[in-house]
mmCIF file with all atom_site columns, C-alpha atoms in Angstrom:
data_model
loop_
_atom_site.group_PDB
_atom_site.id
_atom_site.type_symbol
_atom_site.label_atom_id
_atom_site.label_alt_id
_atom_site.label_comp_id
_atom_site.label_asym_id
_atom_site.label_entity_id
_atom_site.label_seq_id
_atom_site.pdbx_PDB_ins_code
_atom_site.Cartn_x
_atom_site.Cartn_y
_atom_site.Cartn_z
_atom_site.occupancy
_atom_site.B_iso_or_equiv
_atom_site.pdbx_formal_charge
_atom_site.auth_seq_id
_atom_site.auth_comp_id
_atom_site.auth_asym_id
_atom_site.auth_atom_id
_atom_site.pdbx_PDB_model_num
ATOM 1   C CA . VAL A 1 1   ? -31.413 0.787   -9.951 1.00 64.00 ? 131 VAL A CA 1
ATOM 2   C CA . ALA A 1 2   ? -29.717 3.207   -7.547 1.00 74.00 ? 132 ALA A CA 1
ATOM 3   C CA . PHE A 1 3   ? -31.798 1.806   -4.702 1.00 76.00 ? 133 PHE A CA 1
ATOM 4   C CA . LEU A 1 4   ? -30.574 -1.732  -5.404 1.00 80.00 ? 134 LEU A CA 1
ATOM 5   C CA . LEU A 1 5   ? -26.955 -0.582  -5.392 1.00 81.00 ? 135 LEU A CA 1
ATOM 6   C CA . LEU A 1 6   ? -27.506 1.239   -2.101 1.00 82.00 ? 136 LEU A CA 1
ATOM 7   C CA . LEU A 1 7   ? -29.187 -1.850  -0.673 1.00 84.00 ? 137 LEU A CA 1
ATOM 8   C CA . GLN A 1 8   ? -26.262 -4.067  -1.725 1.00 79.00 ? 138 GLN A CA 1
ATOM 9   C CA . ILE A 1 9   ? -23.753 -1.690  -0.132 1.00 73.00 ? 139 ILE A CA 1
ATOM 10  C CA . GLY A 1 10  ? -25.821 -1.604  3.064  1.00 77.00 ? 140 GLY A CA 1
ATOM 11  C CA . VAL A 1 11  ? -25.974 -5.391  3.224  1.00 79.00 ? 141 VAL A CA 1
ATOM 12  C CA . MET A 1 12  ? -22.204 -5.634  2.694  1.00 72.00 ? 142 MET A CA 1
ATOM 13  C CA . VAL A 1 13  ? -21.532 -3.106  5.487  1.00 72.00 ? 143 VAL A CA 1
ATOM 14  C CA . MET A 1 14  ? -23.877 -4.931  7.865  1.00 73.00 ? 144 MET A CA 1
ATOM 15  C CA . THR A 1 15  ? -22.331 -8.287  7.018  1.00 74.00 ? 145 THR A CA 1
ATOM 16  C CA . HIS A 1 16  ? -18.674 -7.286  7.167  1.00 68.00 ? 146 HIS A CA 1
ATOM 17  C CA . GLY A 1 17  ? -18.756 -4.590  9.840  1.00 69.00 ? 147 GLY A CA 1
ATOM 18  C CA . ASP A 1 18  ? -17.862 -4.958  13.491 1.00 69.00 ? 148 ASP A CA 1
ATOM 19  C CA . ASP A 1 19  ? -17.346 -2.671  16.501 1.00 71.00 ? 149 ASP A CA 1
ATOM 20  C CA . LYS A 1 20  ? -14.032 -1.423  15.103 1.00 69.00 ? 150 LYS A CA 1
ATOM 21  C CA . GLY A 1 21  ? -15.395 -0.516  11.682 1.00 69.00 ? 151 GLY A CA 1
ATOM 22  C CA . LEU A 1 22  ? -15.818 -2.033  8.263  1.00 71.00 ? 152 LEU A CA 1
ATOM 23  C CA . VAL A 1 23  ? -13.765 -5.094  7.319  1.00 72.00 ? 153 VAL A CA 1
ATOM 24  C CA . LEU A 1 24  ? -13.992 -5.486  3.569  1.00 74.00 ? 154 LEU A CA 1
ATOM 25  C CA . PRO A 1 25  ? -13.413 -8.841  1.878  1.00 76.00 ? 155 PRO A CA 1
ATOM 26  C CA . PRO A 1 26  ? -10.001 -8.794  0.149  1.00 78.00 ? 156 PRO A CA 1
ATOM 27  C CA . LYS A 1 27  ? -11.537 -9.054  -3.340 1.00 82.00 ? 157 LYS A CA 1
ATOM 28  C CA . VAL A 1 28  ? -13.540 -5.820  -2.893 1.00 80.00 ? 158 VAL A CA 1
ATOM 29  C CA . ALA A 1 29  ? -11.123 -3.823  -0.748 1.00 83.00 ? 159 ALA A CA 1
ATOM 30  C CA . PRO A 1 30  ? -9.379  -1.023  -2.680 1.00 88.00 ? 160 PRO A CA 1
ATOM 31  C CA . ILE A 1 31  ? -6.280  -1.709  -0.558 1.00 93.00 ? 161 ILE A CA 1
ATOM 32  C CA . GLN A 1 32  ? -5.848  -5.368  0.360  1.00 94.00 ? 162 GLN A CA 1
ATOM 33  C CA . VAL A 1 33  ? -2.683  -4.990  2.451  1.00 96.00 ? 163 VAL A CA 1
ATOM 34  C CA . ILE A 1 34  ? -1.271  -1.985  4.284  1.00 97.00 ? 164 ILE A CA 1
ATOM 35  C CA . VAL A 1 35  ? 2.421   -2.039  5.209  1.00 97.00 ? 165 VAL A CA 1
ATOM 36  C CA . ILE A 1 36  ? 3.337   0.011   8.281  1.00 96.00 ? 166 ILE A CA 1
ATOM 37  C CA . PRO A 1 37  ? 6.920   0.697   9.407  1.00 94.00 ? 167 PRO A CA 1
ATOM 38  C CA . VAL A 1 38  ? 7.411   0.427   13.177 1.00 92.00 ? 168 VAL A CA 1
ATOM 39  C CA . PRO A 1 39  ? 10.649  2.264   14.006 1.00 85.00 ? 169 PRO A CA 1
ATOM 40  C CA . PHE A 1 40  ? 12.014  2.558   17.525 1.00 82.00 ? 170 PHE A CA 1
ATOM 41  C CA . LYS A 1 41  ? 14.068  5.470   18.862 1.00 77.00 ? 171 LYS A CA 1
ATOM 42  C CA . ASP A 1 42  ? 17.524  4.104   18.042 1.00 75.00 ? 172 ASP A CA 1
ATOM 43  C CA . ALA A 1 43  ? 16.471  2.018   15.044 1.00 70.00 ? 173 ALA A CA 1
ATOM 44  C CA . ASP A 1 44  ? 17.695  2.287   11.458 1.00 74.00 ? 174 ASP A CA 1
ATOM 45  C CA . THR A 1 45  ? 14.674  4.066   9.982  1.00 84.00 ? 175 THR A CA 1
ATOM 46  C CA . THR A 1 46  ? 16.025  4.075   6.426  1.00 86.00 ? 176 THR A CA 1
ATOM 47  C CA . GLY A 1 47  ? 16.496  0.290   6.520  1.00 88.00 ? 177 GLY A CA 1
ATOM 48  C CA . ILE A 1 48  ? 12.988  -0.225  7.869  1.00 90.00 ? 178 ILE A CA 1
ATOM 49  C CA . LYS A 1 49  ? 11.501  2.107   5.268  1.00 92.00 ? 179 LYS A CA 1
ATOM 50  C CA . GLY A 1 50  ? 13.444  0.344   2.507  1.00 92.00 ? 180 GLY A CA 1
ATOM 51  C CA . ALA A 1 51  ? 12.179  -3.057  3.645  1.00 93.00 ? 181 ALA A CA 1
ATOM 52  C CA . CYS A 1 52  ? 8.606   -1.725  3.677  1.00 94.00 ? 182 CYS A CA 1
ATOM 53  C CA . GLU A 1 53  ? 8.948   -0.288  0.167  1.00 96.00 ? 183 GLU A CA 1
ATOM 54  C CA . SER A 1 54  ? 10.389  -3.596  -1.026 1.00 95.00 ? 184 SER A CA 1
ATOM 55  C CA . ALA A 1 55  ? 7.484   -5.519  0.531  1.00 96.00 ? 185 ALA A CA 1
ATOM 56  C CA . VAL A 1 56  ? 4.919   -3.230  -1.127 1.00 97.00 ? 186 VAL A CA 1
ATOM 57  C CA . TYR A 1 57  ? 6.672   -3.574  -4.495 1.00 98.00 ? 187 TYR A CA 1
ATOM 58  C CA . THR A 1 58  ? 6.755   -7.381  -4.202 1.00 97.00 ? 188 THR A CA 1
ATOM 59  C CA . LEU A 1 59  ? 3.077   -7.546  -3.236 1.00 97.00 ? 189 LEU A CA 1
ATOM 60  C CA . ASN A 1 60  ? 2.064   -5.226  -6.089 1.00 97.00 ? 190 ASN A CA 1
ATOM 61  C CA . GLN A 1 61  ? 4.056   -7.341  -8.564 1.00 98.00 ? 191 GLN A CA 1
ATOM 62  C CA . ALA A 1 62  ? 2.134   -10.398 -7.329 1.00 97.00 ? 192 ALA A CA 1
ATOM 63  C CA . GLY A 1 63  ? -1.167  -8.678  -8.126 1.00 95.00 ? 193 GLY A CA 1
ATOM 64  C CA . ILE A 1 64  ? -2.025  -7.749  -4.543 1.00 95.00 ? 194 ILE A CA 1
ATOM 65  C CA . ARG A 1 65  ? -3.214  -4.190  -3.952 1.00 95.00 ? 195 ARG A CA 1
ATOM 66  C CA . ALA A 1 66  ? -0.780  -3.019  -1.276 1.00 97.00 ? 196 ALA A CA 1
ATOM 67  C CA . ASP A 1 67  ? 0.146   0.425   0.018  1.00 97.00 ? 197 ASP A CA 1
ATOM 68  C CA . LEU A 1 68  ? 2.727   1.888   2.399  1.00 97.00 ? 198 LEU A CA 1
ATOM 69  C CA . ASP A 1 69  ? 1.817   4.240   5.249  1.00 96.00 ? 199 ASP A CA 1
ATOM 70  C CA . ALA A 1 70  ? 5.141   5.976   5.894  1.00 92.00 ? 200 ALA A CA 1
ATOM 71  C CA . ARG A 1 71  ? 3.714   9.094   7.539  1.00 92.00 ? 201 ARG A CA 1
ATOM 72  C CA . GLU A 1 72  ? 6.031   10.118  10.357 1.00 88.00 ? 202 GLU A CA 1
ATOM 73  C CA . ASN A 1 73  ? 3.666   12.461  12.205 1.00 91.00 ? 203 ASN A CA 1
ATOM 74  C CA . TYR A 1 74  ? 1.409   9.590   13.390 1.00 93.00 ? 204 TYR A CA 1
ATOM 75  C CA . SER A 1 75  ? 2.209   6.731   15.750 1.00 92.00 ? 205 SER A CA 1
ATOM 76  C CA . PRO A 1 76  ? 1.980   3.134   14.516 1.00 92.00 ? 206 PRO A CA 1
ATOM 77  C CA . GLY A 1 77  ? -1.005  2.538   16.830 1.00 93.00 ? 207 GLY A CA 1
ATOM 78  C CA . TRP A 1 78  ? -2.893  5.442   15.295 1.00 95.00 ? 208 TRP A CA 1
ATOM 79  C CA . LYS A 1 79  ? -2.179  4.079   11.813 1.00 95.00 ? 209 LYS A CA 1
ATOM 80  C CA . TYR A 1 80  ? -3.406  0.606   12.834 1.00 94.00 ? 210 TYR A CA 1
ATOM 81  C CA . SER A 1 81  ? -6.706  2.057   14.020 1.00 92.00 ? 211 SER A CA 1
ATOM 82  C CA . GLN A 1 82  ? -7.144  4.259   10.964 1.00 93.00 ? 212 GLN A CA 1
ATOM 83  C CA . TRP A 1 83  ? -6.594  1.450   8.458  1.00 92.00 ? 213 TRP A CA 1
ATOM 84  C CA . GLU A 1 84  ? -8.749  -0.923  10.502 1.00 88.00 ? 214 GLU A CA 1
ATOM 85  C CA . MET A 1 85  ? -11.617 1.583   10.393 1.00 85.00 ? 215 MET A CA 1
ATOM 86  C CA . LYS A 1 86  ? -11.129 2.028   6.643  1.00 86.00 ? 216 LYS A CA 1
ATOM 87  C CA . GLY A 1 87  ? -11.666 -1.709  6.180  1.00 83.00 ? 217 GLY A CA 1
ATOM 88  C CA . VAL A 1 88  ? -8.230  -2.842  5.024  1.00 90.00 ? 218 VAL A CA 1
ATOM 89  C CA . PRO A 1 89  ? -8.291  -6.615  5.633  1.00 88.00 ? 219 PRO A CA 1
ATOM 90  C CA . LEU A 1 90  ? -4.561  -7.258  6.187  1.00 92.00 ? 220 LEU A CA 1
ATOM 91  C CA . ARG A 1 91  ? -1.732  -5.350  7.855  1.00 95.00 ? 221 ARG A CA 1
ATOM 92  C CA . ILE A 1 92  ? 2.012   -5.989  7.725  1.00 95.00 ? 222 ILE A CA 1
ATOM 93  C CA . GLU A 1 93  ? 4.212   -4.380  10.368 1.00 95.00 ? 223 GLU A CA 1
ATOM 94  C CA . ILE A 1 94  ? 7.970   -4.196  9.809  1.00 93.00 ? 224 ILE A CA 1
ATOM 95  C CA . GLY A 1 95  ? 10.300  -3.146  12.614 1.00 90.00 ? 225 GLY A CA 1
ATOM 96  C CA . PRO A 1 96  ? 13.975  -3.398  13.597 1.00 88.00 ? 226 PRO A CA 1
ATOM 97  C CA . LYS A 1 97  ? 13.606  -6.931  15.028 1.00 87.00 ? 227 LYS A CA 1
ATOM 98  C CA . ASP A 1 98  ? 12.204  -8.109  11.689 1.00 86.00 ? 228 ASP A CA 1
ATOM 99  C CA . LEU A 1 99  ? 15.241  -6.676  9.911  1.00 84.00 ? 229 LEU A CA 1
ATOM 100 C CA . ALA A 1 100 ? 17.632  -8.209  12.456 1.00 82.00 ? 230 ALA A CA 1
ATOM 101 C CA . ASN A 1 101 ? 16.001  -11.638 12.062 1.00 86.00 ? 231 ASN A CA 1
ATOM 102 C CA . LYS A 1 102 ? 15.731  -11.180 8.268  1.00 80.00 ? 232 LYS A CA 1
ATOM 103 C CA . GLN A 1 103 ? 11.997  -11.905 8.366  1.00 73.00 ? 233 GLN A CA 1
#
């Protein structure tokens, strides 16, 4: 029984993996969407963070497993790579231009 489970996991990794890492199908991914704030030097970081929290809340209320990566000690590019390697299928980036355009 354990062998069959291991075999199924191996087949899923081989099917959904690429050079950047594992890309899980949204139905099996523990986190379906990761929201990443992209602040610039002179940007309103509290507004960006608030918009990200609001987006995560809205997605969670809709039944989508979403999470916010608000760590300040890592660059947005590093976060993109990390979540891509972890297999999160979708990423939402929110920055000052998105707030200015009310997107």
